[in-house]
Short mmCIF file of C-alpha atoms and ligand atoms in Angstrom, two decimals:
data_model
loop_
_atom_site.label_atom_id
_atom_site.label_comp_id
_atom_site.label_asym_id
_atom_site.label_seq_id
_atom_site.Cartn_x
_atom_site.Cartn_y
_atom_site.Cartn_z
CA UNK A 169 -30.65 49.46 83.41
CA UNK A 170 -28.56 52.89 84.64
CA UNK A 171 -26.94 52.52 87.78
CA UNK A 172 -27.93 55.06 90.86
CA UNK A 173 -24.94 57.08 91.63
CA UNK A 174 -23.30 56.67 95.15
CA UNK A 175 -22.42 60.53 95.76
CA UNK A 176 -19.39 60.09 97.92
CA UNK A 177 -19.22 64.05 97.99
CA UNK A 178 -22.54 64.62 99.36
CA UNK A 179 -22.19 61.97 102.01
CA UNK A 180 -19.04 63.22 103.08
CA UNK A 181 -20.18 66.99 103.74
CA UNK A 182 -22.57 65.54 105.45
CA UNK A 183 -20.35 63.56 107.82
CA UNK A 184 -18.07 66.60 107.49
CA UNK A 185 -20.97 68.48 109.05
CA UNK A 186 -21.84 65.60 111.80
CA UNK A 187 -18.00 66.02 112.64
CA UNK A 188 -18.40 69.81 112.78
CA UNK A 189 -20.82 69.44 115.51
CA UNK A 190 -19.36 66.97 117.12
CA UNK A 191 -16.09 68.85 117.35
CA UNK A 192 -17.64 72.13 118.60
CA UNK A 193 -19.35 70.56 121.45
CA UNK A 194 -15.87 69.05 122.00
CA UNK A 195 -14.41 72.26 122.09
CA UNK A 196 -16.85 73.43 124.51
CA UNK A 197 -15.57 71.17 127.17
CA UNK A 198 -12.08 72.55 126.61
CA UNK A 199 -10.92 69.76 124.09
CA UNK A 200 -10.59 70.81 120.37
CA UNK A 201 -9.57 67.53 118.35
CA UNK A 202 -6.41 68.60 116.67
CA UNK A 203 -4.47 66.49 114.01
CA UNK A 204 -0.67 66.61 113.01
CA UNK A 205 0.29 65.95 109.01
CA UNK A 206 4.07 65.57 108.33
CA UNK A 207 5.36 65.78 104.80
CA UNK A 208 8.45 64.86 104.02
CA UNK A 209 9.78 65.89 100.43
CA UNK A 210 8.25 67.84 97.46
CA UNK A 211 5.99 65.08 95.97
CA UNK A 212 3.22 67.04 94.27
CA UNK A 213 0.48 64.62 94.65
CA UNK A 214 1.03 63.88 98.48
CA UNK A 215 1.90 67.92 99.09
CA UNK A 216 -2.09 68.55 97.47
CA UNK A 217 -3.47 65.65 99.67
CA UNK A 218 -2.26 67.00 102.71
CA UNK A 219 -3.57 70.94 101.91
CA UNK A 220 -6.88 68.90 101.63
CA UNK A 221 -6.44 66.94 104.72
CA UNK A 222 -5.49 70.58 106.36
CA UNK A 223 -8.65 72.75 104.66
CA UNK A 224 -10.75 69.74 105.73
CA UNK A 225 -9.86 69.89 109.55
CA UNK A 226 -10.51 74.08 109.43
CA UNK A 227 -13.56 74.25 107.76
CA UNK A 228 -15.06 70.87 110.44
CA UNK A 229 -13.30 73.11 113.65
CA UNK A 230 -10.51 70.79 113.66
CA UNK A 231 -6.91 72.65 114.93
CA UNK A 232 -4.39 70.88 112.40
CA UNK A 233 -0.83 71.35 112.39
CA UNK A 234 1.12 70.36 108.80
CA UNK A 235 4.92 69.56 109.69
CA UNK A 236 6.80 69.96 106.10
CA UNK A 237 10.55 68.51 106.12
CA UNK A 238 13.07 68.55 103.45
CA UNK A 239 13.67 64.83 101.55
CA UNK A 240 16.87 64.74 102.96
CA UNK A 241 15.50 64.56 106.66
CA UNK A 242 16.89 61.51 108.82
CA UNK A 243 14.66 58.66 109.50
CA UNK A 244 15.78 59.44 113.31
CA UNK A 245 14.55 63.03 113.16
CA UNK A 246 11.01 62.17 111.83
CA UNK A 247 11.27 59.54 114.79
CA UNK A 248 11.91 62.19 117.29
CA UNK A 249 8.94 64.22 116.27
CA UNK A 250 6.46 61.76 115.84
CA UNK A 251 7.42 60.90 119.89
CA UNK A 252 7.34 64.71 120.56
CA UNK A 253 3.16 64.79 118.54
CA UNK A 254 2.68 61.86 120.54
CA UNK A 255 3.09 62.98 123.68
CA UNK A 256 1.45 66.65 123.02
CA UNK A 257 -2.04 66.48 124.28
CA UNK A 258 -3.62 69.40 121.82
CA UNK A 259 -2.70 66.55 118.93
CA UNK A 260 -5.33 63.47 118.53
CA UNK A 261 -4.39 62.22 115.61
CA UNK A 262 -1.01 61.85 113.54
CA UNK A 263 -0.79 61.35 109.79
CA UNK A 264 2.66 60.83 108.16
CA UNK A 265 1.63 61.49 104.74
CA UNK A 266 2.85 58.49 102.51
CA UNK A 267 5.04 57.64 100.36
CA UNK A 268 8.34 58.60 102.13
CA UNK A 269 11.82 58.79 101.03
CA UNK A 270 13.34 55.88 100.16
CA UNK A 271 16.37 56.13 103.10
CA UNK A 272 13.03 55.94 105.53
CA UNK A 273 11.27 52.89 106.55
CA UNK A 274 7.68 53.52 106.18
CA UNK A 275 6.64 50.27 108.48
CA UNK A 276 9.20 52.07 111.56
CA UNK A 277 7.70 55.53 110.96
CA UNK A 278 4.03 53.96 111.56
CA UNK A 279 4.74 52.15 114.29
CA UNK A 280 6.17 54.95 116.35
CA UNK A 281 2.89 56.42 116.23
CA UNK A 282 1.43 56.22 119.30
CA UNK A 283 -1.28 53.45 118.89
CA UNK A 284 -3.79 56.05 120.67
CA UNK A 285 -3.22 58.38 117.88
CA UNK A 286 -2.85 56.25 114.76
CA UNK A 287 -5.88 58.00 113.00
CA UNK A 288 -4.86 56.28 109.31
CA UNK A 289 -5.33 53.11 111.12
CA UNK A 290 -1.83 51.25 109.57
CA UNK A 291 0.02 50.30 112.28
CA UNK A 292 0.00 46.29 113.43
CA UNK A 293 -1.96 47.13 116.43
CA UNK A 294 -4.79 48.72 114.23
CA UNK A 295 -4.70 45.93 112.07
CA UNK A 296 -5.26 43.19 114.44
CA UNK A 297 -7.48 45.11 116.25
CA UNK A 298 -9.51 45.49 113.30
CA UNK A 299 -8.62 41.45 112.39
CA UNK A 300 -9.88 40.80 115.97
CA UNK A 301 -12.88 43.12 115.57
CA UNK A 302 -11.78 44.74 119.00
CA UNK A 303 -12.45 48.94 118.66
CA UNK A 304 -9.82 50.72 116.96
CA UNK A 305 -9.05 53.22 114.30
CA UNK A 306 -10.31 51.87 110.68
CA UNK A 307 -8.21 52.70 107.94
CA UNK A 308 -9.70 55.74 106.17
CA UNK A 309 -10.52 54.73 102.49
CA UNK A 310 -11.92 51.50 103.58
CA UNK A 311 -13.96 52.69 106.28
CA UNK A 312 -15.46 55.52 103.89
CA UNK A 313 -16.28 52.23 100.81
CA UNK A 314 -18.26 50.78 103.87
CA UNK A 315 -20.04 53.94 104.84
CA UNK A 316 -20.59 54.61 101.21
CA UNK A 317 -22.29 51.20 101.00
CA UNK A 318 -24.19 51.33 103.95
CA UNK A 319 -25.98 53.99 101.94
CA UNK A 320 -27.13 52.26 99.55
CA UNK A 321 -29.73 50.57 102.51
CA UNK A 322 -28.21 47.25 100.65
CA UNK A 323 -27.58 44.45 103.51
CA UNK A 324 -24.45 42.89 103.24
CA UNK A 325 -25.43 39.44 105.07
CA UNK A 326 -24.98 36.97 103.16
CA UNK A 327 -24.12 38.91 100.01
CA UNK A 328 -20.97 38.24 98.04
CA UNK A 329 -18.15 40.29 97.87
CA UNK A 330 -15.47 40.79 96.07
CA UNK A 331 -12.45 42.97 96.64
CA UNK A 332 -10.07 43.15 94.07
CA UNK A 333 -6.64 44.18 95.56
CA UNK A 334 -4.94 43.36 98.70
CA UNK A 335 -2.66 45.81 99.97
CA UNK A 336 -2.69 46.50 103.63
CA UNK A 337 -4.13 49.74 103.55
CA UNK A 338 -7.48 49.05 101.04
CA UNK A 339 -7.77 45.41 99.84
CA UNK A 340 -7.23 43.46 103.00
CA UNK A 341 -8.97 45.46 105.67
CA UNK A 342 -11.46 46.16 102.80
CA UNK A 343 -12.35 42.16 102.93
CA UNK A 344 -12.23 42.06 106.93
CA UNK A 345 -14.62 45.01 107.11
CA UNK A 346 -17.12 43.26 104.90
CA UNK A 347 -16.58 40.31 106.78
CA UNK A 348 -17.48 41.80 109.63
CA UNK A 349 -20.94 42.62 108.04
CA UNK A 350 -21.39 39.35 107.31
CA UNK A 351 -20.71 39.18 103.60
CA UNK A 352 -18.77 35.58 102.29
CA UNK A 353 -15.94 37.25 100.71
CA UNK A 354 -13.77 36.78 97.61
CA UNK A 355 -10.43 38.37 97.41
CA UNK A 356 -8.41 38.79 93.99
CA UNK A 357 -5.08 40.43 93.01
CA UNK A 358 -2.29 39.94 90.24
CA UNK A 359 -2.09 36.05 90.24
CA UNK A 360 -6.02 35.62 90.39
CA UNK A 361 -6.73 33.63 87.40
CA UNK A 362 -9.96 34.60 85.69
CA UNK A 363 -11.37 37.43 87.75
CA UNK A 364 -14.38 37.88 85.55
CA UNK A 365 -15.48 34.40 87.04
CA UNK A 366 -15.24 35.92 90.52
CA UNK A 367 -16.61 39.16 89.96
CA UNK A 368 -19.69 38.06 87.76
CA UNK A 369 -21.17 36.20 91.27
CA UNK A 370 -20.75 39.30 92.87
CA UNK A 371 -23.15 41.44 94.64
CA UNK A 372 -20.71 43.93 95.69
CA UNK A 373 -17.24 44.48 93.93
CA UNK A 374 -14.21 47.08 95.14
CA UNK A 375 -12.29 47.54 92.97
CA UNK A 376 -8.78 48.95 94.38
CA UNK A 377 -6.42 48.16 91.61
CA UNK A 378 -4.80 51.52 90.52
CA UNK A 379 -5.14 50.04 86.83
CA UNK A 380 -8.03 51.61 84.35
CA UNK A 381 -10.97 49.51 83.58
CA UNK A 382 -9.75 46.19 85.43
CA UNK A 383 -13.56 45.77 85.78
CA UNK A 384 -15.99 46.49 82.31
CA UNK A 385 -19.62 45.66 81.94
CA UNK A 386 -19.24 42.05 81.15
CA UNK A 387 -17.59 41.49 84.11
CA UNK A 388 -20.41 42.84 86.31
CA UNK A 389 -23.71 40.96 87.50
CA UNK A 390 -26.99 43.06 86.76
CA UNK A 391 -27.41 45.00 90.08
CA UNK A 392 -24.73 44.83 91.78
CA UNK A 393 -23.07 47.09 94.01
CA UNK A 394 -19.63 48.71 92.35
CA UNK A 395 -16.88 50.73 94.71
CA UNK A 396 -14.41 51.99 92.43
CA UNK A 397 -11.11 52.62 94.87
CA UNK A 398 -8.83 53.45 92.00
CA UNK A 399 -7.24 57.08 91.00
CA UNK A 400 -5.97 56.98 87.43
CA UNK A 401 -5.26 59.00 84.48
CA UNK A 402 -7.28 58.78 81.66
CA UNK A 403 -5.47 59.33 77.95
CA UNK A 404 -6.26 63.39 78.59
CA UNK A 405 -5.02 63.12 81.77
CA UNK A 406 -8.00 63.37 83.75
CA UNK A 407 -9.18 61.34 87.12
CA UNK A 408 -10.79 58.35 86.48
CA UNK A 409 -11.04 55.19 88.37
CA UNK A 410 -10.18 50.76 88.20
CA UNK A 411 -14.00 50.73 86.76
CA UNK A 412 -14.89 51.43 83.17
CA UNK A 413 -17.34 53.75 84.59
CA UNK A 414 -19.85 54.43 81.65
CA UNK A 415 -19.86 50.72 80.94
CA UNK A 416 -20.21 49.89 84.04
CA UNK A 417 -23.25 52.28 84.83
CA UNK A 418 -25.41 50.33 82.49
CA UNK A 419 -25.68 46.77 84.58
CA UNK A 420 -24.84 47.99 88.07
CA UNK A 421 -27.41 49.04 90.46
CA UNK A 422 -24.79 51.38 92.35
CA UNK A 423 -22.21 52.74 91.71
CA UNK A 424 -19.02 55.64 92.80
CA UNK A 425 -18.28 57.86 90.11
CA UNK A 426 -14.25 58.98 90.34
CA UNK A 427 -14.04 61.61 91.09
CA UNK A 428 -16.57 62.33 93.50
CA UNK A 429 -16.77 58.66 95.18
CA UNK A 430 -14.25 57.41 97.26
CA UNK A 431 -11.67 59.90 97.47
CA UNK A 432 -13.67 62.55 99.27
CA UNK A 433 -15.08 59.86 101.89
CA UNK A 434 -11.19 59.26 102.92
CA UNK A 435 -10.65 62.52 104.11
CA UNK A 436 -14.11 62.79 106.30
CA UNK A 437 -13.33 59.40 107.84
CA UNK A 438 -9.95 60.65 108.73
CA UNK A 439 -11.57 63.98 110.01
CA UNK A 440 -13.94 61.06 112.10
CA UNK A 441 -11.08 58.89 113.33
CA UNK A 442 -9.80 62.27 114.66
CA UNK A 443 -13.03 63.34 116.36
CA UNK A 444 -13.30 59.76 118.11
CA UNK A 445 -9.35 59.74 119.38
CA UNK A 446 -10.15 63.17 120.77
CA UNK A 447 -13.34 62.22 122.55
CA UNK A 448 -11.80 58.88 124.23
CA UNK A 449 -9.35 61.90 125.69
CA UNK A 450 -13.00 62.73 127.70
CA UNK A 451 -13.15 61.41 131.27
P1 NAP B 707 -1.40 48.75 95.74
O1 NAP B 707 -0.75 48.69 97.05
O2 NAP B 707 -0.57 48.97 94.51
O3 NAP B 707 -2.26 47.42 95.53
C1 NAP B 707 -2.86 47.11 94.32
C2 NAP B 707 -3.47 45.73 94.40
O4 NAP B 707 -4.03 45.42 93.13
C3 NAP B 707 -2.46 44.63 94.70
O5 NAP B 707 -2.99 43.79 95.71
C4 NAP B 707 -2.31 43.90 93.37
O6 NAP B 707 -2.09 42.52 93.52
C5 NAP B 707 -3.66 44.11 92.76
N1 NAP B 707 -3.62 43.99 91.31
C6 NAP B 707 -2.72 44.51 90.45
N2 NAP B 707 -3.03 44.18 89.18
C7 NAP B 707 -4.15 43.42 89.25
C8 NAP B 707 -4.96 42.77 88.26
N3 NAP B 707 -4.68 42.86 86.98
N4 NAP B 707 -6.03 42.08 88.68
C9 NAP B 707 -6.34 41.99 90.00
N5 NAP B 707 -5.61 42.60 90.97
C10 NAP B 707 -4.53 43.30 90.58
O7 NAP B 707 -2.49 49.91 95.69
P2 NAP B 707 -3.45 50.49 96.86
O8 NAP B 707 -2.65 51.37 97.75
O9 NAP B 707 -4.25 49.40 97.45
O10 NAP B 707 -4.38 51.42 95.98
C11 NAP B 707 -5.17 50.92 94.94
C12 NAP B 707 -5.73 52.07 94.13
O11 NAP B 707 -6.57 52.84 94.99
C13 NAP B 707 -4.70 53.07 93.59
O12 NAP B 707 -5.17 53.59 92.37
C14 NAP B 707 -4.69 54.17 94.63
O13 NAP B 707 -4.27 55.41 94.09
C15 NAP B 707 -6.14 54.19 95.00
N6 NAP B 707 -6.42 54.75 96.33
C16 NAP B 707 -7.39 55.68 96.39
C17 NAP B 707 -7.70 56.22 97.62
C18 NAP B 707 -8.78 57.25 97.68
O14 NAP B 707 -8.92 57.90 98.69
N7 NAP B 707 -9.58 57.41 96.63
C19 NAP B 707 -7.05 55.81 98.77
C20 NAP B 707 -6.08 54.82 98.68
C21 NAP B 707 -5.77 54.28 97.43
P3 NAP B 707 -0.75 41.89 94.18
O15 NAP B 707 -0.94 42.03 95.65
O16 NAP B 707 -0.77 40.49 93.73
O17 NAP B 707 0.39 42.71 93.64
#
């Protein structure tokens, strides 16, 4: 059996394109969504995330503003403009583009968001609104795996998933979102013992490790569903994913190719999370 490929890049131009329309008619009523990045330092992986985060909000009709700081800015400065974005009412959304500095404390910097305009959906509020399941903003990446399911037409009730890693952006409100679509969930990280013997009952797996091929064929029950979260380097140094992908391919049903799965599904469900602060901004 060969897997059917779940084409995160086709399903997020076309949510790009639902947002596009969305935002215009937006913009006709005299509100134009408009998101604020801030980067602070040179790191070259976060300072190419947040161009794409930037191109993505032009080419959907987003206005985007990217705030770039030097690594040596104070915590207390970034503080003072994330109050000043916060209280600007052209700016929906607010991304401080992680990781920062090590002099600033990551958990203070996301809480001064304003909870109205915490679009990556990582502040405490978010998360127990999300824990709650009261409306809120969803983090991005796990809010894209579910939409990335949901086209696959497979029903989650009653299915079992498994979500392997459990940080508080991906693993953990990976397993609440699932939970909320009525899956019995399984969550494994470092001190799982056996995680073949997990992952073999499942009919969905993320994967969200940041480790290459945690998960390989034999690992995998025929059919299932496989989300690979992960962004690796392969031994040329090219993209690859937590899932030994061509392995993998031949006992899944579905599964996200990296790249081309996940990763561009985060930035249209930030692009949506921007959209829907801007329209609760309607009267
Ligand atoms: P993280 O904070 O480092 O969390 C990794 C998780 O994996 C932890 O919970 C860890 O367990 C668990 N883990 C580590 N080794 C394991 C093993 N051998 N077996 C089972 N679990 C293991 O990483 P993250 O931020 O969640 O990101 C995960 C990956 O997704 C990374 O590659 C990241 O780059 C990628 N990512 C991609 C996107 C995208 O848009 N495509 C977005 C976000 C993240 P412990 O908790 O026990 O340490």
């Amino acid at each position: 059996m060969t897997a059917q490929l779940i084409n995160g890049t086709a399903l997020s131009q076309k949510i790009r394109s639902e947002v596009a329309a969305r935002a215009a008619a937006l913009t006709a009523k005299g509100v134009q969504p408009g998101l604020a990045v801030i980067l602070v330092g040179e790191d070259p992986a976060s300072s190419v995330y947040v161009r794409n985060k930037v191109k993505a909000c032009a080419e959907a009709g987003l206005h985007s503003v990217l705030e770039r700081y030097d690594a040596d800015l104070t915590e207390a400065a970034l503080l003072e403009r994330i109050q000043a974005l916060n209280s600007n009412p052209s700016i929906h959304g607010i991304l401080v583009q992680m990781p920062l500095p090590r002099h600033i404390n990551p958990q203070r910097v996301i809480e001064t968001i304003s909870t109205a305009k915490d679009v990556d959906g990582y502040s405490v509020q978010s998360a127990g609104d999300l824990m709650s399941g009261l409306p809120g903003f969803l983090p991005c990446t796990p809010y894209g795996c579910m939409k990335l399911i949901e086209s696959t037409c497979v029903d989650l009730r009653g299915k079992h998933a498994v979500v392997i890693g459990r940080s508080n952006t991906v693993g953990k409100p990976m397993a609440l979102l699932l939970l909320q679509a009525n899956a019995t969930v399984t969550v494994c990280h470092s001190a799982t013992v056996d995680l073949k013997s997990h992952t073999r009952q499942a009919d969905v797996i993320v994967a969200a490790v940041g480790r290459r091929d945690v998960l390989t064929a034999d690992m995998v029950k025929p059919g299932a569903v496989v989300i690979d979260v992960g962004m690796n380097r392969n031994d040329e140094g090219k993209l690859c994913g937590d899932v030994d992908f061509e392995g993998v391919k031949q006992v899944a049903g579905w599964i996200t190719p990296v790249p081309g799965g996940v990763g561009p599904m985060t930035i249209a469900m930030l692009l949506v999370n921007t959209l829907a602060s801007a329209e609760r901004t309607l009267p």
